Structures are given as structure tokens and as C-alpha cells.
Amino acid sequence: EVQLVESGGGLVQPGGSLRLSCAASGFILSEHYMDWVRQAPGKGLEWVGRTRNRAQNYITEYAASVNGRFTVSRDDSKSSLYLQMNSLKIEDTAIYYCVVWMSMVGSWGQGTLVTVSS
Amino acid sequence: DIQMTQSPSVLSASVGDTVTITCRASQPINDFLAWHQQKPGKAPKFLIHRAIFLKTGVPPRFSGSASGTEFTLTISSLQPDDFATYYCQHYDGSSPYTFGQGTKLEIK
């Protein structure tokens, strides 16, 4: 069974940094695309970033709103996906979800809350 | 960037009704269109990929269709568990992999 468990969320001041983790099980991480998606309070879903699979050289892609501040990475040996968030802004406050794409079929984690506030 | 325009924003219906939600892409997306369902306070759930294919375990009362850059999600014989918010998403090809604005399906 595919399982994704996010962690690392919390309260951080504007300008600060935070690293989120997504522990994956039930599949081989290196074979699949992985996304981060976020949802601000009371708002819709926003795609944040992607790391493609090993076959596609782990190419990363980002939304314009986070490009240059956020970095998606993975450690296949630990079956883990990461989101390094730097220069955080108040508008980055959201629940952050990781998503795995397996043969174009997605599965979601349960999310972790990030609050950026002074 | 590809824009995804979803309508309506809110849809009121009764148990047993059939409803349709529409999503339009601003340019061709080769049917790389997914539908997701989200209930209040919960993580989204994946329903449909490649515009028309149900994820294993999704009830067959859910169906998707595609015509060019217009996509629809149809839910037949609405059940109480179906009242939720639905999002379309363009998910492959060229980033950003944009979501539609969402459609809240509420009980009439």
C-alpha cells in the first residue's frame, strides 16, 4: 500500500527557513515523479514543485511563486522527499502535501502545516 | 503558463442527482488532466487520470470526459459521501501543473 507521511511543519518567522520531509513507503521512490502541493487557509490547491524520476535525471520544476526560495530534493535510499523553504513569507502559510505519481495516477499524503508569522 | 478555468464555483444538488463540473485548459494538454476530491479538513483524494480513467477503488458513478481543451467530471446518482470540493489539474507536459479554482458541491 502506498503511504506518504509529511513532517517538519511548524511556526516560523518571516525570512526564516524550514525543511519539510515526506516519508514514502509501498513503492520505489526513484521510479516516480514526486510533487509538493500547498493549500493556504480557506483557499484552493497550488502546485509548488516537482522532482522527476531517476530515468529523467531527477529534473526539478517550480512554481514562479517559490522559484529561487524553495528546493525540492529526495533521498531514494531513505525513501524520502524534502522541501527546503528559505526566505519564507507570510503568504507561504499553508498546509503542504506531497504527492506521488505512479503511471500517471496520483496519491496524496496527509499534509503538514506551515505557519509564517512574527 | 497553462490556465485551468473550472466552473461552476459552487454547485447545489440533492442525493440521487447527476451533476457535471467543467474544466477548460487555455491550451492543449494532451488529456493530462486529473480530478481530485477534497473534504473539509482532509487531504485531497485522487479520482481520475488522463481525463477519463478512474483510479482503482473510485466508484463507477464518477466519470470523466474530454473534448479538445474542455474536460468534464460527471457524478451520477449522488451519494451523501460525494458532497465535497473538486479540483481539476493539468499534471504533465510543461510546468506549472496548475489546478482549477475548485468546485464546491453542496447539498441543496
Coordinates of C-alpha atoms in Angstrom, one line a residue:
Chain A
E1 CA 0.0 0.0 0.0
V2 CA 1.3 3.4 -1.0
Q3 CA 1.8 5.7 2.0
L4 CA 3.1 9.2 2.3
V5 CA 3.7 10.9 5.7
E6 CA 4.8 14.5 5.8
S7 CA 6.5 16.1 8.7
G8 CA 8.6 19.2 9.7
G9 CA 5.8 21.8 9.7
G10 CA 5.6 24.5 12.3
L11 CA 5.7 28.1 13.2
V12 CA 8.5 30.2 11.6
Q13 CA 9.2 33.9 11.4
P14 CA 9.1 35.8 8.1
G15 CA 12.5 35.5 6.4
G16 CA 13.2 32.2 8.2
S17 CA 13.8 28.7 6.8
L18 CA 12.1 25.3 7.3
R19 CA 12.7 21.8 5.8
L20 CA 9.7 19.5 5.2
S21 CA 10.1 15.8 4.8
C22 CA 7.8 13.2 3.2
A23 CA 8.4 9.6 4.2
A24 CA 7.3 7.2 1.4
S25 CA 6.5 3.5 1.6
G26 CA 4.9 0.9 -0.5
F27 CA 6.8 1.8 -3.7
I28 CA 10.3 2.5 -5.1
L29 CA 10.8 6.3 -4.8
S30 CA 13.4 6.5 -7.6
E31 CA 10.9 5.3 -10.2
H32 CA 8.3 8.0 -9.7
Y33 CA 7.7 11.7 -10.0
M34 CA 7.0 13.5 -6.7
D35 CA 5.3 16.8 -6.2
W36 CA 4.7 19.3 -3.4
V37 CA 1.3 21.0 -3.4
R38 CA 0.1 23.5 -0.8
Q39 CA -3.2 25.0 0.3
A40 CA -3.4 28.3 2.1
P41 CA -6.2 28.6 4.8
G42 CA -9.6 28.7 3.1
K43 CA -8.0 28.6 -0.4
G44 CA -7.6 26.2 -3.3
L45 CA -4.7 23.9 -4.2
E46 CA -1.4 25.3 -5.5
W47 CA 1.3 23.2 -7.1
V48 CA 4.6 24.1 -5.7
G49 CA 7.3 21.9 -7.2
R50 CA 8.3 18.6 -8.7
T51 CA 11.2 16.2 -8.9
R52 CA 11.1 13.8 -11.8
N53 CA 12.3 10.2 -11.5
R54 CA 15.8 8.7 -11.9
A55 CA 15.0 7.9 -15.6
Q56 CA 14.6 11.6 -16.2
N57 CA 17.6 12.6 -14.2
Y58 CA 15.6 13.9 -11.2
I59 CA 14.8 17.1 -13.1
T60 CA 13.2 19.7 -10.8
E61 CA 10.5 22.2 -11.6
Y62 CA 9.0 25.0 -9.6
A63 CA 6.1 27.4 -9.4
A64 CA 7.1 31.0 -10.1
S65 CA 5.9 32.0 -6.6
V66 CA 8.6 29.8 -4.9
N67 CA 11.3 29.6 -7.6
G68 CA 14.7 30.6 -6.1
R69 CA 13.5 30.2 -2.5
F70 CA 12.3 26.6 -2.3
T71 CA 14.2 23.5 -3.3
V72 CA 12.8 20.0 -3.8
S73 CA 15.1 17.1 -3.2
R74 CA 15.0 13.4 -2.5
D75 CA 17.0 10.7 -0.9
D76 CA 15.9 7.5 -2.6
S77 CA 18.0 5.4 -0.1
K78 CA 15.8 6.7 2.7
S79 CA 12.6 6.7 0.6
S80 CA 12.2 10.4 1.5
L81 CA 11.3 13.6 -0.3
Y82 CA 12.2 17.0 1.0
L83 CA 11.2 20.6 0.6
Q84 CA 13.7 23.2 1.7
M85 CA 12.0 26.5 2.2
N86 CA 14.1 29.7 2.6
S87 CA 13.2 33.4 2.8
L88 CA 9.7 32.4 4.0
K89 CA 6.9 34.9 3.5
I90 CA 3.6 35.3 5.3
E91 CA 1.9 34.2 2.2
D92 CA 3.7 30.8 2.3
T93 CA 1.4 29.9 5.2
A94 CA -0.3 26.7 4.1
I95 CA -0.8 23.0 4.5
Y96 CA 1.9 21.3 2.4
Y97 CA 1.2 18.0 0.8
C98 CA 3.5 15.6 -1.0
V99 CA 2.1 13.7 -4.0
V100 CA 3.5 10.6 -5.8
W101 CA 2.6 10.0 -9.5
M102 CA 2.7 6.3 -10.4
S103 CA 1.9 5.6 -14.1
M104 CA 0.1 9.0 -14.1
V105 CA -2.0 8.0 -11.1
G106 CA -1.6 10.2 -8.0
S107 CA -1.6 9.5 -4.3
W108 CA -1.6 12.2 -1.6
G109 CA 0.0 12.4 1.8
Q110 CA -2.0 13.8 4.8
G111 CA -0.1 17.2 4.9
T112 CA 1.8 19.3 7.3
L113 CA 1.0 22.8 8.4
V114 CA 3.5 25.6 8.0
T115 CA 2.7 29.0 9.6
V116 CA 4.8 32.0 8.8
S117 CA 4.2 34.7 11.3
S118 CA 6.0 37.1 13.6
Chain B
D1 CA 1.6 29.1 -18.5
I2 CA -1.5 27.0 -18.9
Q3 CA -4.5 28.3 -17.1
M4 CA -7.3 25.9 -15.9
T5 CA -10.7 27.5 -15.7
Q6 CA -13.2 25.5 -13.6
S7 CA -16.9 26.0 -13.3
P8 CA -19.1 26.4 -11.5
S9 CA -17.5 27.6 -8.3
V10 CA -20.5 26.3 -6.2
L11 CA -23.0 23.6 -7.2
S12 CA -26.1 22.7 -5.2
A13 CA -27.6 19.3 -5.7
S14 CA -29.6 16.6 -3.9
V15 CA -28.8 13.0 -3.2
G16 CA -29.6 11.0 -6.3
D17 CA -29.0 13.8 -8.7
T18 CA -26.5 13.8 -11.6
V19 CA -24.0 16.7 -11.7
T20 CA -21.4 17.9 -14.1
I21 CA -18.3 20.0 -13.4
T22 CA -16.4 21.6 -16.3
C23 CA -12.7 22.5 -16.6
R24 CA -11.2 24.3 -19.6
A25 CA -7.5 24.5 -20.4
S26 CA -6.1 27.6 -22.0
Q27 CA -4.1 25.5 -24.5
P28 CA -3.9 21.8 -25.4
I29 CA -2.7 19.5 -22.6
N30 CA -2.9 16.1 -24.4
D31 CA -5.5 14.9 -21.9
F32 CA -3.0 15.1 -19.0
L33 CA -6.0 16.1 -16.8
A34 CA -6.6 14.8 -13.3
W35 CA -9.6 15.3 -10.9
H36 CA -9.2 15.4 -7.2
Q37 CA -11.8 15.3 -4.4
Q38 CA -11.3 17.1 -1.1
K39 CA -13.5 17.0 2.0
P40 CA -13.3 19.7 4.8
G41 CA -10.2 19.2 7.0
K42 CA -8.9 16.3 4.9
A43 CA -6.2 15.8 2.3
P44 CA -7.3 15.6 -1.3
K45 CA -8.0 12.2 -2.9
F46 CA -7.1 11.4 -6.5
L47 CA -10.1 10.3 -8.6
I48 CA -9.3 10.4 -12.3
H49 CA -6.3 10.5 -14.5
R50 CA -5.7 11.1 -18.2
A51 CA -9.1 12.8 -18.2
I52 CA -11.2 9.6 -18.3
F53 CA -9.6 6.8 -16.3
L54 CA -10.8 6.1 -12.7
K55 CA -8.2 5.3 -10.1
T56 CA -8.7 1.8 -8.7
G57 CA -11.3 1.9 -6.0
V58 CA -13.2 5.0 -7.2
P59 CA -16.9 4.2 -7.6
P60 CA -18.1 4.0 -11.2
R61 CA -20.7 6.7 -10.6
F62 CA -17.8 9.0 -11.2
S63 CA -16.8 9.5 -14.9
G64 CA -14.7 11.9 -16.9
S65 CA -14.8 13.1 -20.5
A66 CA -12.6 15.2 -22.8
S67 CA -13.2 17.2 -25.9
G68 CA -10.2 19.2 -27.0
T69 CA -9.4 21.5 -24.2
E70 CA -12.7 21.1 -22.4
F71 CA -13.0 18.4 -19.7
T72 CA -15.9 17.3 -17.5
L73 CA -16.4 15.4 -14.3
T74 CA -19.8 13.8 -14.0
I75 CA -21.1 12.2 -10.8
S76 CA -24.2 10.1 -11.3
S77 CA -26.7 9.2 -8.6
L78 CA -25.1 11.5 -6.0
Q79 CA -24.4 9.9 -2.6
P80 CA -24.0 11.8 0.7
D81 CA -20.3 11.0 0.7
D82 CA -19.9 12.8 -2.6
F83 CA -20.5 16.3 -1.2
A84 CA -17.0 17.8 -1.3
T85 CA -14.8 20.2 -3.3
Y86 CA -13.5 19.0 -6.6
Y87 CA -10.4 20.2 -8.4
C88 CA -9.1 19.6 -11.9
Q89 CA -5.3 19.7 -12.6
H90 CA -3.1 19.7 -15.6
Y91 CA -0.3 17.4 -14.4
D92 CA 2.2 16.6 -17.1
G93 CA 4.0 18.1 -20.1
S94 CA 5.0 21.7 -19.2
S95 CA 5.0 23.2 -15.7
P96 CA 3.5 24.8 -13.8
Y97 CA 1.0 22.0 -13.2
T98 CA -2.0 24.2 -12.4
F99 CA -5.1 23.4 -10.5
G100 CA -8.5 24.8 -11.3
Q101 CA -10.1 27.1 -8.8
G102 CA -12.3 24.3 -7.3
T103 CA -16.0 23.5 -7.3
K104 CA -17.8 23.1 -4.0
L105 CA -20.6 20.6 -4.3
E106 CA -23.1 21.2 -1.6
I107 CA -26.4 19.7 -0.5
K108 CA -29.4 21.6 -1.8

